[in-house]
Coordinates of C-alpha atoms in Angstrom, one line a residue:
Chain A
M1358 CA -4.5 3.8 67.9
H1359 CA -6.1 7.1 69.5
F1360 CA -9.1 8.5 67.8
T1361 CA -8.8 12.3 67.9
S1362 CA -12.2 13.3 66.4
E1363 CA -15.5 11.7 65.4
Q1364 CA -18.1 13.0 63.0
R1365 CA -21.4 11.2 62.0
L1366 CA -22.0 12.1 58.3
D1367 CA -25.3 12.3 56.6
D1368 CA -25.0 9.0 54.8
G1369 CA -24.6 7.3 58.1
V1370 CA -20.9 7.0 57.8
L1371 CA -18.8 7.5 60.9
A1372 CA -15.7 9.4 60.0
R1373 CA -12.9 9.2 62.9
D1374 CA -9.4 10.7 62.8
F1375 CA -6.8 8.8 64.6
T1376 CA -3.2 8.9 65.3
L1377 CA -0.9 5.9 65.6
G1378 CA 2.4 7.1 67.0
E1379 CA 3.4 9.9 64.4
I1380 CA 0.9 8.6 61.8
P1381 CA -2.3 10.7 61.3
G1382 CA -5.1 8.7 59.5
T1383 CA -8.7 8.8 59.2
L1384 CA -11.3 5.9 59.3
W1385 CA -14.6 5.8 57.7
T1386 CA -17.1 3.1 58.8
P1387 CA -20.7 2.4 57.9
A1388 CA -23.6 2.1 60.2
S1389 CA -23.5 -1.8 60.7
D1390 CA -24.0 -4.3 63.4
A1391 CA -21.7 -6.9 62.1
P1392 CA -17.9 -6.4 61.4
V1393 CA -17.2 -5.1 58.0
P1394 CA -14.4 -5.7 55.5
L1395 CA -11.4 -3.2 55.5
V1396 CA -10.3 -1.3 52.5
L1397 CA -6.9 0.5 52.7
M1398 CA -7.2 3.7 50.5
A1399 CA -4.0 5.4 49.7
H1400 CA -3.7 8.5 47.8
N1401 CA -1.2 9.7 45.2
N1402 CA 2.1 10.8 46.8
G1403 CA 2.0 14.2 48.0
L1404 CA -1.8 14.4 48.4
P1405 CA -3.2 14.8 51.9
K1406 CA -5.5 12.3 53.2
A1407 CA -8.0 15.2 53.4
D1408 CA -7.8 15.6 49.5
P1409 CA -11.6 16.0 48.5
R1410 CA -11.6 13.3 45.7
L1411 CA -10.0 10.8 48.3
V1412 CA -12.6 11.7 51.0
A1413 CA -15.5 11.2 48.3
R1414 CA -14.3 7.8 47.3
A1415 CA -13.6 6.8 50.8
R1416 CA -17.2 8.0 51.9
H1417 CA -19.1 6.4 49.0
T1418 CA -17.1 3.1 49.5
A1419 CA -17.9 3.2 53.4
A1420 CA -21.5 3.7 52.6
R1421 CA -21.4 0.6 50.6
G1422 CA -20.5 -1.4 53.6
Y1423 CA -16.8 -1.2 54.0
A1424 CA -14.4 0.3 56.6
V1425 CA -12.0 2.4 54.6
A1426 CA -8.7 3.8 56.3
T1427 CA -6.2 6.1 54.8
I1428 CA -3.1 7.7 56.4
D1429 CA -0.8 10.7 55.5
A1430 CA 2.7 9.5 54.2
A1431 CA 5.7 11.1 55.7
G1432 CA 6.0 14.7 54.6
C1433 CA 2.4 14.8 53.5
G1434 CA -0.8 16.2 54.9
D1435 CA -0.6 16.7 58.6
R1436 CA 2.9 15.5 59.0
P1437 CA 6.0 17.6 59.2
R1438 CA 7.7 18.5 55.9
S1439 CA 10.8 17.2 54.8
A1440 CA 12.9 19.9 52.8
A1441 CA 14.6 17.0 50.5
A1442 CA 11.2 15.5 49.6
E1443 CA 9.6 19.0 49.0
Q1444 CA 12.5 19.7 46.6
A1445 CA 12.1 16.4 44.8
R1446 CA 8.4 17.1 44.3
A1447 CA 9.1 20.5 43.0
D1448 CA 11.7 19.2 40.7
L1449 CA 9.3 16.4 39.5
R1450 CA 6.5 18.9 39.1
R1451 CA 8.8 21.3 37.1
A1452 CA 10.1 18.3 34.9
V1453 CA 6.6 17.0 34.1
Q1454 CA 5.3 20.5 33.2
A1455 CA 8.4 21.1 31.1
G1456 CA 7.4 17.7 29.3
R1457 CA 10.7 16.0 29.9
P1458 CA 11.1 12.3 28.4
A1459 CA 10.1 9.7 30.7
D1460 CA 13.4 8.4 31.1
E1461 CA 14.8 11.7 32.5
L1462 CA 11.8 11.8 34.9
D1463 CA 12.7 8.5 36.3
E1464 CA 15.8 9.6 38.0
I1465 CA 14.0 12.2 39.8
F1466 CA 11.1 10.0 40.4
E1467 CA 13.0 7.1 41.8
S1468 CA 14.8 9.4 44.1
L1469 CA 11.4 10.8 45.3
V1470 CA 9.0 7.9 45.4
G1471 CA 11.5 4.9 46.1
P1472 CA 12.2 6.1 49.6
L1473 CA 8.6 7.2 50.2
V1474 CA 7.2 3.8 49.3
A1475 CA 9.9 2.1 51.5
G1476 CA 9.0 4.3 54.3
A1477 CA 5.3 4.0 53.8
V1478 CA 4.8 0.2 53.8
P1479 CA 5.7 -0.3 57.3
E1480 CA 3.4 2.5 58.5
W1481 CA 0.5 0.9 56.4
R1482 CA 1.1 -2.6 57.9
A1483 CA 1.3 -1.2 61.5
T1484 CA -2.0 0.5 60.8
L1485 CA -3.5 -2.5 59.4
D1486 CA -2.4 -4.5 62.6
A1487 CA -4.1 -1.7 64.6
L1488 CA -7.3 -1.6 62.5
L1489 CA -7.9 -5.4 62.6
R1490 CA -8.0 -5.2 66.4
L1491 CA -11.1 -2.8 66.3
P1492 CA -14.3 -4.8 67.0
D1493 CA -16.1 -3.4 64.0
I1494 CA -13.8 -4.3 61.5
G1495 CA -13.7 -7.8 60.3
G1496 CA -11.6 -8.3 57.2
P1497 CA -10.9 -9.5 54.5
V1498 CA -8.6 -6.6 53.4
G1499 CA -8.5 -4.8 50.1
Y1500 CA -6.4 -2.1 48.6
S1501 CA -7.7 0.6 46.6
G1502 CA -5.8 3.6 45.7
G1503 CA -4.2 6.0 43.5
W1504 CA -0.7 5.2 44.6
A1505 CA 0.2 2.3 42.5
A1506 CA 3.7 1.9 43.6
L1507 CA 2.6 1.5 47.3
G1508 CA -0.2 -0.9 46.3
I1509 CA 2.1 -3.2 44.5
R1510 CA 4.6 -3.3 47.3
L1511 CA 1.8 -3.8 49.8
A1512 CA 0.0 -6.5 47.8
V1513 CA 3.5 -8.5 47.8
A1514 CA 4.4 -7.9 51.3
E1515 CA 1.0 -8.3 53.0
P1516 CA -0.7 -11.6 52.7
R1517 CA -4.0 -10.2 54.3
I1518 CA -4.5 -8.1 51.3
V1519 CA -6.8 -10.3 49.0
A1520 CA -7.8 -7.9 46.1
A1521 CA -6.3 -4.7 44.8
G1522 CA -7.6 -1.7 42.7
F1523 CA -4.9 0.6 41.3
F1524 CA -5.4 3.9 39.4
A1525 CA -2.7 3.4 36.9
G1526 CA 0.6 5.0 37.2
G1527 CA 2.7 5.3 34.3
Y1528 CA 5.4 6.2 36.5
V1529 CA 6.2 3.6 39.2
P1530 CA 9.6 2.9 40.6
R1531 CA 11.7 0.3 38.9
A1532 CA 11.6 -1.8 41.9
Q1533 CA 7.7 -2.1 41.8
R1534 CA 7.4 -2.4 38.1
E1535 CA 9.6 -5.5 38.6
E1536 CA 7.7 -6.7 41.7
A1537 CA 4.2 -6.4 39.7
R1538 CA 4.9 -10.1 38.4
Q1539 CA 4.7 -11.2 42.0
V1540 CA 1.2 -9.5 42.6
T1541 CA -1.1 -12.5 42.3
V1542 CA -4.4 -11.2 44.0
P1543 CA -7.4 -10.1 41.8
L1544 CA -6.9 -6.6 40.5
L1545 CA -8.9 -3.8 38.8
F1546 CA -6.5 -1.3 37.0
L1547 CA -7.9 2.0 36.2
L1548 CA -6.2 4.0 33.6
Q1549 CA -7.0 7.4 32.1
W1550 CA -6.2 6.9 28.4
D1551 CA -5.4 10.6 27.7
D1552 CA -3.4 11.2 31.0
E1553 CA -1.0 13.8 30.0
G1554 CA 0.9 13.0 33.2
N1555 CA 1.3 9.3 32.7
P1556 CA 2.7 7.6 29.8
R1557 CA 0.1 5.1 28.5
R1558 CA 2.5 2.7 27.1
R1559 CA 4.1 2.1 30.4
A1560 CA 0.7 1.7 32.2
L1561 CA -0.4 -1.0 29.8
D1562 CA 3.2 -2.6 30.3
L1563 CA 2.6 -2.6 34.0
F1564 CA -0.9 -4.0 33.6
D1565 CA 0.5 -6.8 31.5
A1566 CA 3.2 -7.6 34.0
F1567 CA 1.0 -8.4 36.9
G1568 CA 1.1 -12.1 37.9
S1569 CA -2.7 -12.1 38.9
K1570 CA -4.8 -14.7 37.0
E1571 CA -7.8 -12.3 37.4
K1572 CA -6.9 -8.8 36.4
T1573 CA -9.2 -6.5 34.7
L1574 CA -8.0 -3.1 32.9
H1575 CA -10.7 -0.2 32.8
A1576 CA -9.6 2.8 30.6
N1577 CA -11.4 6.1 30.0
L1578 CA -11.0 9.6 28.5
G1579 CA -11.1 12.7 30.5
G1580 CA -7.4 13.5 31.3
H1581 CA -5.4 12.9 34.5
T1582 CA -8.2 13.8 36.9
G1583 CA -11.2 13.1 34.7
T1584 CA -12.2 9.6 35.8
P1585 CA -15.9 9.0 35.2
S1586 CA -17.9 9.0 38.3
F1587 CA -19.3 5.4 37.3
E1588 CA -15.9 4.1 37.7
L1589 CA -16.4 4.6 41.6
E1590 CA -19.3 2.2 41.5
D1591 CA -17.3 -0.2 39.4
S1592 CA -14.5 -0.2 42.1
C1593 CA -17.1 -1.1 44.7
R1594 CA -18.6 -3.9 42.6
F1595 CA -14.9 -5.1 42.3
L1596 CA -14.4 -4.9 46.0
D1597 CA -17.9 -6.7 46.5
R1598 CA -17.0 -9.7 44.5
H1599 CA -13.7 -10.3 46.4
L1600 CA -14.3 -9.0 50.0
K1601 CA -17.9 -9.9 50.6
Chain B
M1310 CA -41.9 -8.8 9.6
H1311 CA -43.6 -12.1 10.3
F1312 CA -43.2 -14.0 13.8
T1313 CA -42.8 -17.7 13.1
S1314 CA -42.5 -18.8 16.8
E1315 CA -43.2 -17.6 20.1
Q1316 CA -41.7 -18.9 23.6
R1317 CA -42.2 -17.5 27.2
L1318 CA -38.9 -18.2 29.0
D1319 CA -38.8 -18.7 32.8
D1320 CA -37.1 -15.4 33.3
G1321 CA -40.4 -13.8 31.9
V1322 CA -38.7 -12.8 28.7
L1323 CA -40.6 -13.7 25.4
A1324 CA -38.4 -15.0 22.7
R1325 CA -39.8 -14.8 19.2
D1326 CA -38.2 -16.0 15.9
F1327 CA -39.2 -13.9 12.9
T1328 CA -38.6 -13.5 9.2
L1329 CA -38.2 -10.1 7.3
G1330 CA -38.0 -11.1 3.7
E1331 CA -35.0 -13.6 3.6
I1332 CA -33.8 -12.5 6.9
P1333 CA -34.3 -14.8 9.9
G1334 CA -34.1 -13.1 13.2
T1335 CA -35.1 -13.5 16.9
L1336 CA -36.4 -10.9 19.2
W1337 CA -36.3 -11.2 23.0
T1338 CA -38.6 -8.9 25.0
P1339 CA -39.1 -8.4 28.6
A1340 CA -42.3 -8.5 30.6
S1341 CA -43.2 -4.7 30.4
D1342 CA -46.3 -2.5 30.1
A1343 CA -44.3 0.4 28.7
P1344 CA -42.4 0.4 25.4
V1345 CA -38.5 -0.5 26.1
P1346 CA -35.2 0.6 24.5
L1347 CA -33.9 -1.7 21.7
V1348 CA -30.6 -3.3 21.6
L1349 CA -29.3 -4.7 18.4
M1350 CA -27.1 -7.6 19.3
A1351 CA -24.8 -9.0 16.5
H1352 CA -22.6 -12.0 16.7
N1353 CA -19.2 -12.7 15.2
N1354 CA -19.2 -13.4 11.5
G1355 CA -20.0 -17.0 11.0
L1356 CA -21.7 -17.7 14.4
P1357 CA -25.5 -18.4 14.1
K1358 CA -28.1 -16.4 16.0
A1359 CA -28.8 -19.6 18.0
D1360 CA -25.2 -19.4 19.4
P1361 CA -25.6 -20.2 23.1
R1362 CA -23.3 -17.5 24.2
L1363 CA -25.3 -14.9 22.2
V1364 CA -28.6 -16.3 23.3
A1365 CA -27.5 -16.2 27.0
R1366 CA -26.3 -12.4 26.6
A1367 CA -29.5 -11.6 24.9
R1368 CA -31.8 -13.4 27.4
H1369 CA -30.0 -11.6 30.4
T1370 CA -30.0 -8.1 28.7
A1371 CA -33.7 -8.5 27.9
A1372 CA -34.6 -9.5 31.5
R1373 CA -32.9 -6.2 32.5
G1374 CA -35.5 -4.3 30.6
Y1375 CA -34.4 -4.2 26.9
A1376 CA -35.8 -5.7 23.7
V1377 CA -32.9 -7.5 22.1
A1378 CA -32.9 -8.4 18.5
T1379 CA -30.4 -10.4 16.2
I1380 CA -30.4 -11.8 12.8
D1381 CA -28.4 -14.4 10.8
A1382 CA -26.1 -12.8 8.4
A1383 CA -26.0 -14.0 4.7
G1384 CA -24.5 -17.7 4.5
C1385 CA -24.8 -18.0 8.4
G1386 CA -27.2 -19.8 10.8
D1387 CA -30.4 -20.6 9.2
R1388 CA -29.6 -19.0 5.7
P1389 CA -28.4 -20.9 2.6
R1390 CA -24.8 -21.2 2.5
S1391 CA -22.5 -19.5 0.0
A1392 CA -19.6 -21.6 -1.4
A1393 CA -17.3 -18.7 -1.6
A1394 CA -18.0 -17.5 1.9
E1395 CA -17.6 -21.1 3.4
Q1396 CA -14.1 -21.2 1.5
A1397 CA -12.9 -18.0 2.8
R1398 CA -13.9 -18.8 6.2
A1399 CA -12.2 -22.1 6.0
D1400 CA -9.1 -20.3 4.7
L1401 CA -9.2 -17.7 7.4
R1402 CA -9.5 -20.5 10.2
R1403 CA -6.7 -22.4 8.7
A1404 CA -4.4 -19.4 8.5
V1405 CA -5.4 -18.2 12.1
Q1406 CA -4.5 -21.7 13.4
A1407 CA -1.3 -21.8 11.5
G1408 CA -0.4 -18.6 13.2
R1409 CA 0.1 -16.6 10.2
P1410 CA 1.1 -13.2 10.5
A1411 CA -1.8 -10.4 10.8
D1412 CA -0.7 -8.6 7.7
E1413 CA -1.2 -12.0 5.7
L1414 CA -4.5 -12.8 7.4
D1415 CA -5.6 -9.2 6.4
E1416 CA -6.0 -10.1 2.7
I1417 CA -8.3 -13.1 3.4
F1418 CA -10.1 -11.2 6.1
E1419 CA -10.9 -8.4 3.8
S1420 CA -12.1 -10.6 1.1
L1421 CA -14.3 -12.3 3.6
V1422 CA -15.7 -9.9 6.1
G1423 CA -15.6 -6.7 3.8
P1424 CA -18.4 -8.0 1.7
L1425 CA -20.3 -9.6 4.6
V1426 CA -20.4 -6.2 6.5
A1427 CA -21.4 -4.3 3.3
G1428 CA -24.2 -6.9 2.9
A1429 CA -25.4 -7.0 6.4
V1430 CA -25.8 -3.2 7.1
P1431 CA -28.9 -2.8 4.9
E1432 CA -30.3 -5.9 6.3
W1433 CA -29.7 -4.7 10.1
R1434 CA -31.3 -1.2 9.1
A1435 CA -34.3 -2.8 7.6
T1436 CA -34.6 -4.8 10.8
L1437 CA -34.3 -1.8 12.7
D1438 CA -37.1 -0.1 10.9
A1439 CA -39.4 -3.0 11.2
L1440 CA -38.6 -3.4 15.0
L1441 CA -39.5 0.2 15.7
R1442 CA -43.0 -0.3 14.3
L1443 CA -43.7 -2.7 17.1
P1444 CA -45.9 -1.4 19.8
D1445 CA -43.6 -2.8 22.6
I1446 CA -40.4 -1.2 21.4
G1447 CA -39.7 2.4 22.0
G1448 CA -36.1 3.3 21.5
P1449 CA -33.5 4.6 22.0
V1450 CA -31.3 2.0 20.2
G1451 CA -28.1 0.7 21.2
Y1452 CA -25.6 -1.8 19.6
S1453 CA -23.9 -4.5 21.5
G1454 CA -21.9 -7.2 19.7
G1455 CA -19.1 -9.3 18.9
W1456 CA -19.0 -8.3 15.4
A1457 CA -17.0 -5.0 15.8
A1458 CA -16.9 -4.1 12.1
L1459 CA -20.6 -4.4 11.6
G1460 CA -21.0 -2.3 14.7
I1461 CA -18.7 0.5 13.4
R1462 CA -20.3 0.6 10.1
L1463 CA -23.9 0.7 11.8
A1464 CA -22.8 3.2 14.3
V1465 CA -21.7 5.6 11.6
A1466 CA -24.6 4.9 9.1
E1467 CA -27.3 4.8 11.6
P1468 CA -28.3 8.1 13.6
R1469 CA -30.8 6.0 15.6
I1470 CA -28.0 4.2 17.4
V1471 CA -26.9 6.2 20.5
A1472 CA -24.6 3.9 22.3
A1473 CA -22.4 1.0 21.1
G1474 CA -20.6 -1.9 22.9
F1475 CA -18.1 -3.7 20.9
F1476 CA -16.2 -7.0 21.9
A1477 CA -12.9 -6.0 20.4
G1478 CA -11.7 -7.5 17.1
G1479 CA -8.2 -7.2 16.4
Y1480 CA -9.2 -8.1 12.9
V1481 CA -11.4 -5.4 11.5
P1482 CA -11.5 -4.5 7.7
R1483 CA -9.5 -1.6 6.6
A1484 CA -12.5 0.4 5.7
Q1485 CA -14.0 0.2 9.4
R1486 CA -10.6 0.8 11.0
E1487 CA -10.6 4.2 9.2
E1488 CA -14.4 4.6 9.8
A1489 CA -13.9 4.3 13.5
R1490 CA -12.9 8.0 13.8
Q1491 CA -16.4 8.8 12.5
V1492 CA -17.9 6.9 15.6
T1493 CA -18.9 9.6 18.0
V1494 CA -21.6 7.7 20.2
P1495 CA -20.5 6.6 23.8
L1496 CA -19.0 3.3 23.4
L1497 CA -17.8 0.3 25.6
F1498 CA -15.0 -1.8 24.1
L1499 CA -14.4 -5.1 25.5
L1500 CA -11.0 -6.8 25.0
Q1501 CA -9.6 -10.2 25.9
W1502 CA -6.2 -9.2 26.8
D1503 CA -4.7 -12.6 26.1
D1504 CA -6.9 -13.5 23.1
E1505 CA -4.9 -15.7 20.9
G1506 CA -7.0 -14.9 18.0
N1507 CA -7.0 -11.2 18.0
P1508 CA -3.7 -8.9 18.0
R1509 CA -3.9 -6.9 21.1
R1510 CA -2.0 -4.0 19.6
R1511 CA -4.6 -3.5 16.7
A1512 CA -7.4 -3.8 19.3
L1513 CA -5.9 -1.0 21.3
D1514 CA -5.1 1.1 18.3
L1515 CA -8.8 0.6 17.2
F1516 CA -10.0 1.8 20.6
D1517 CA -7.6 4.7 20.3
A1518 CA -9.1 5.7 16.9
F1519 CA -12.9 6.0 17.9
G1520 CA -13.9 9.5 17.7
S1521 CA -16.1 9.2 20.8
K1522 CA -15.7 11.7 23.6
E1523 CA -16.9 8.9 26.0
K1524 CA -15.3 5.6 25.3
T1525 CA -14.4 3.0 27.9
L1526 CA -12.1 -0.1 27.4
H1527 CA -12.6 -3.3 29.6
A1528 CA -9.7 -5.7 29.3
N1529 CA -9.7 -9.2 31.1
L1530 CA -7.7 -12.4 31.0
G1531 CA -9.1 -15.8 29.9
G1532 CA -8.6 -16.2 26.3
H1533 CA -10.8 -15.5 23.2
T1534 CA -14.0 -17.0 24.9
G1535 CA -13.0 -16.5 28.4
T1536 CA -14.9 -13.0 29.1
P1537 CA -15.7 -12.9 32.7
S1538 CA -19.4 -13.1 33.6
F1539 CA -19.4 -9.9 35.4
E1540 CA -18.7 -8.1 32.0
L1541 CA -22.2 -9.1 31.0
E1542 CA -23.5 -7.1 33.9
D1543 CA -21.1 -4.2 33.1
S1544 CA -22.7 -4.2 29.5
C1545 CA -26.2 -3.8 30.9
R1546 CA -25.0 -1.0 33.2
F1547 CA -23.4 0.8 30.3
L1548 CA -26.7 0.5 28.3
D1549 CA -28.6 1.6 31.4
R1550 CA -26.6 4.9 31.5
H1551 CA -27.2 5.6 27.9
L1552 CA -30.7 4.1 26.9
K1553 CA -32.6 4.4 30.0

């Protein structure tokens, strides 16, 4: 893991870009003498790690006493584009905008997100290995992200993750919808009740499917990107209960 | 309003029993120099104001800087029993325990809770008038309670209520299910996902029906009485956002 840039932000958080092989990432760490817990913060498929909403969540969470890390998925952000993935994304956007039925979207979705999840999981685990070797990161490890499919796969595959916060995806590949039963860590599931881009019924079914004994659903109005700011604080309080 | 007893609790909260005509109530107030906002805290139909879970919520909320008031509904707690209401309650308990379908329970439920809500609302409003004349209570006023039907009726009838927290009832009389559309204050709707006594589908439909632009749903596991303790803190933070 090589750090390529370093910036001290006004809230005392240190933001460092890094590369791990071909993987570009960013790590935010608070001013702290002791090692801090780690939060893996993924973003929805296609969004770059520099997405302003992701960066704002990461900074706020880091200022609350966490190391927060994110990486760009293959074909996203600072990584070379794949013609196939770009095509699939464009198809999916068109189909969603055209209001195609969920079952129809599924096929495009599986073909786009299925492989992306499969490819991203080993990269996140390699990043986790490297991060936990840093002296200022202690663990335990949590997941908090808008990419529910990745979070489900990681929570099942990665025993070091002890709590997970998901921003509900109504669209999650079949494999992860089935895998949800195997997720047993405490989880916070955040849903936009009137999210035009995510079928509510499916999101509720996904929440119902998780195997966790402690799972909490938060739902709000405001559309796909209208999550109220107080949910950011609620997410931190969820992490505090399980990582501190 | 006559205070009949007064007790200073170890958390600095002053607990006073009062009577207003035939209505017995309890008021919890924090140690404060300035007038504090008021929270009307109702309990599920049939539970006395002395119910330990209600008292614990009231004390915690008062210690957070609120005046908290509750009263016994007709035929509950310290008030004379009504043979008809007792009978209806017994019928309802039996029917729920026997796992009768929701539609069948509705009839018993309407006959029990409909009149109780109609009778309770003027009593709560009279209590609110009297409480707001006390020098140590300022307002604004919030509602926080397990009795969703009463809360819906009060939130529609009482313009002084600016925010409402409901513990989801899957069973709410038809009149209040329809009235939910007219509720426009910010609300927090708390649901036990695996509540054997409350049909989940109905609770979700009720949440969907509320007319409020700002409404938040919290759902957890743990059965009817298994609400996690952190939800008490979340309820206070909801009140803080709207009453302080």
